[in-house]
XYZ file of C-alpha atoms in Angstrom:
93
model
C -6.810 16.848 -11.099
C -9.917 18.191 -12.813
C -9.574 15.800 -15.726
C -8.865 12.840 -13.445
C -11.894 13.666 -11.289
C -14.120 13.870 -14.371
C -12.851 10.603 -15.822
C -12.353 8.506 -12.684
C -14.370 10.252 -9.975
C -13.380 12.450 -7.046
C -12.326 9.474 -4.909
C -9.551 8.712 -7.426
C -7.726 11.837 -6.218
C -7.184 10.481 -2.697
C -3.903 8.592 -3.359
C -2.291 11.678 -4.892
C -3.604 14.191 -2.373
C -3.071 12.328 0.884
C 0.754 12.400 0.815
C 0.602 16.167 0.250
C -1.814 16.671 3.134
C -0.016 14.605 5.784
C 3.613 13.986 6.594
C 4.849 10.625 7.801
C 5.024 11.998 11.332
C 1.391 13.126 11.112
C 0.314 9.664 10.050
C 2.148 8.133 13.020
C 1.001 10.688 15.603
C -2.571 11.109 14.349
C -3.647 7.702 13.037
C -7.254 8.818 12.450
C -6.310 11.700 10.134
C -5.801 9.708 6.893
C -9.281 8.165 7.121
C -10.807 11.545 7.995
C -9.122 13.280 5.058
C -10.057 10.450 2.666
C -13.650 10.914 3.741
C -13.515 14.683 3.163
C -12.107 14.296 -0.340
C -14.665 11.633 -1.247
C -17.506 13.901 -0.085
C -16.444 16.758 -2.367
C -18.723 17.478 -5.288
C -17.513 16.728 -8.793
C -18.348 20.274 -9.962
C -16.459 21.842 -7.061
C -13.463 19.576 -7.541
C -13.305 20.222 -11.286
C -13.751 23.971 -10.781
C -11.056 24.101 -8.114
C -8.634 22.018 -10.160
C -9.144 24.197 -13.234
C -8.743 27.385 -11.200
C -5.453 26.160 -9.726
C -4.165 25.132 -13.144
C -5.030 28.511 -14.703
C -3.758 30.788 -11.926
C -0.953 33.120 -12.946
C 2.553 32.662 -11.590
C 3.036 35.219 -8.803
C 6.807 34.739 -8.546
C 7.669 37.605 -10.931
C 5.838 40.151 -8.765
C 7.208 39.000 -5.410
C 10.262 41.317 -5.585
C 7.902 44.305 -5.957
C 6.383 43.779 -2.499
C 7.735 46.592 -0.330
C 6.001 45.910 2.978
C 7.042 43.440 5.683
C 5.766 40.019 4.672
C 5.656 36.796 6.636
C 6.226 33.535 4.787
C 5.042 30.488 6.682
C 6.268 27.038 5.733
C 7.691 24.026 7.483
C 10.468 21.544 7.016
C 7.937 18.793 6.302
C 5.750 20.956 4.049
C 4.714 18.723 1.160
C 3.049 21.457 -0.893
C 5.695 24.186 -0.682
C 9.120 22.547 -0.435
C 11.809 24.422 1.489
C 13.685 25.204 -1.758
C 10.622 26.905 -3.242
C 9.901 28.842 -0.046
C 13.501 30.097 0.046
C 13.217 31.160 -3.599
C 10.035 33.083 -2.745
C 11.866 34.813 0.092
């Protein structure tokens, strides 16, 4: 994402991000949301977008430490979650 934003501009990220931000049902039930989210992405600064993309790419994998958590923990995800698929959420559990 960071490289794409630098080479093609922040607005170029919209087609890849929008499907992850909204489910098909959301698009049908909230027809104004896609335009609103497109606008938010396009308003983001290049430096912020590049910094955020690089930070996400460099973050360590937390999966190995999940079994060490010994306190009650709530995992929140949904059947139409486009960022954390059900299979991944179940693996985390």
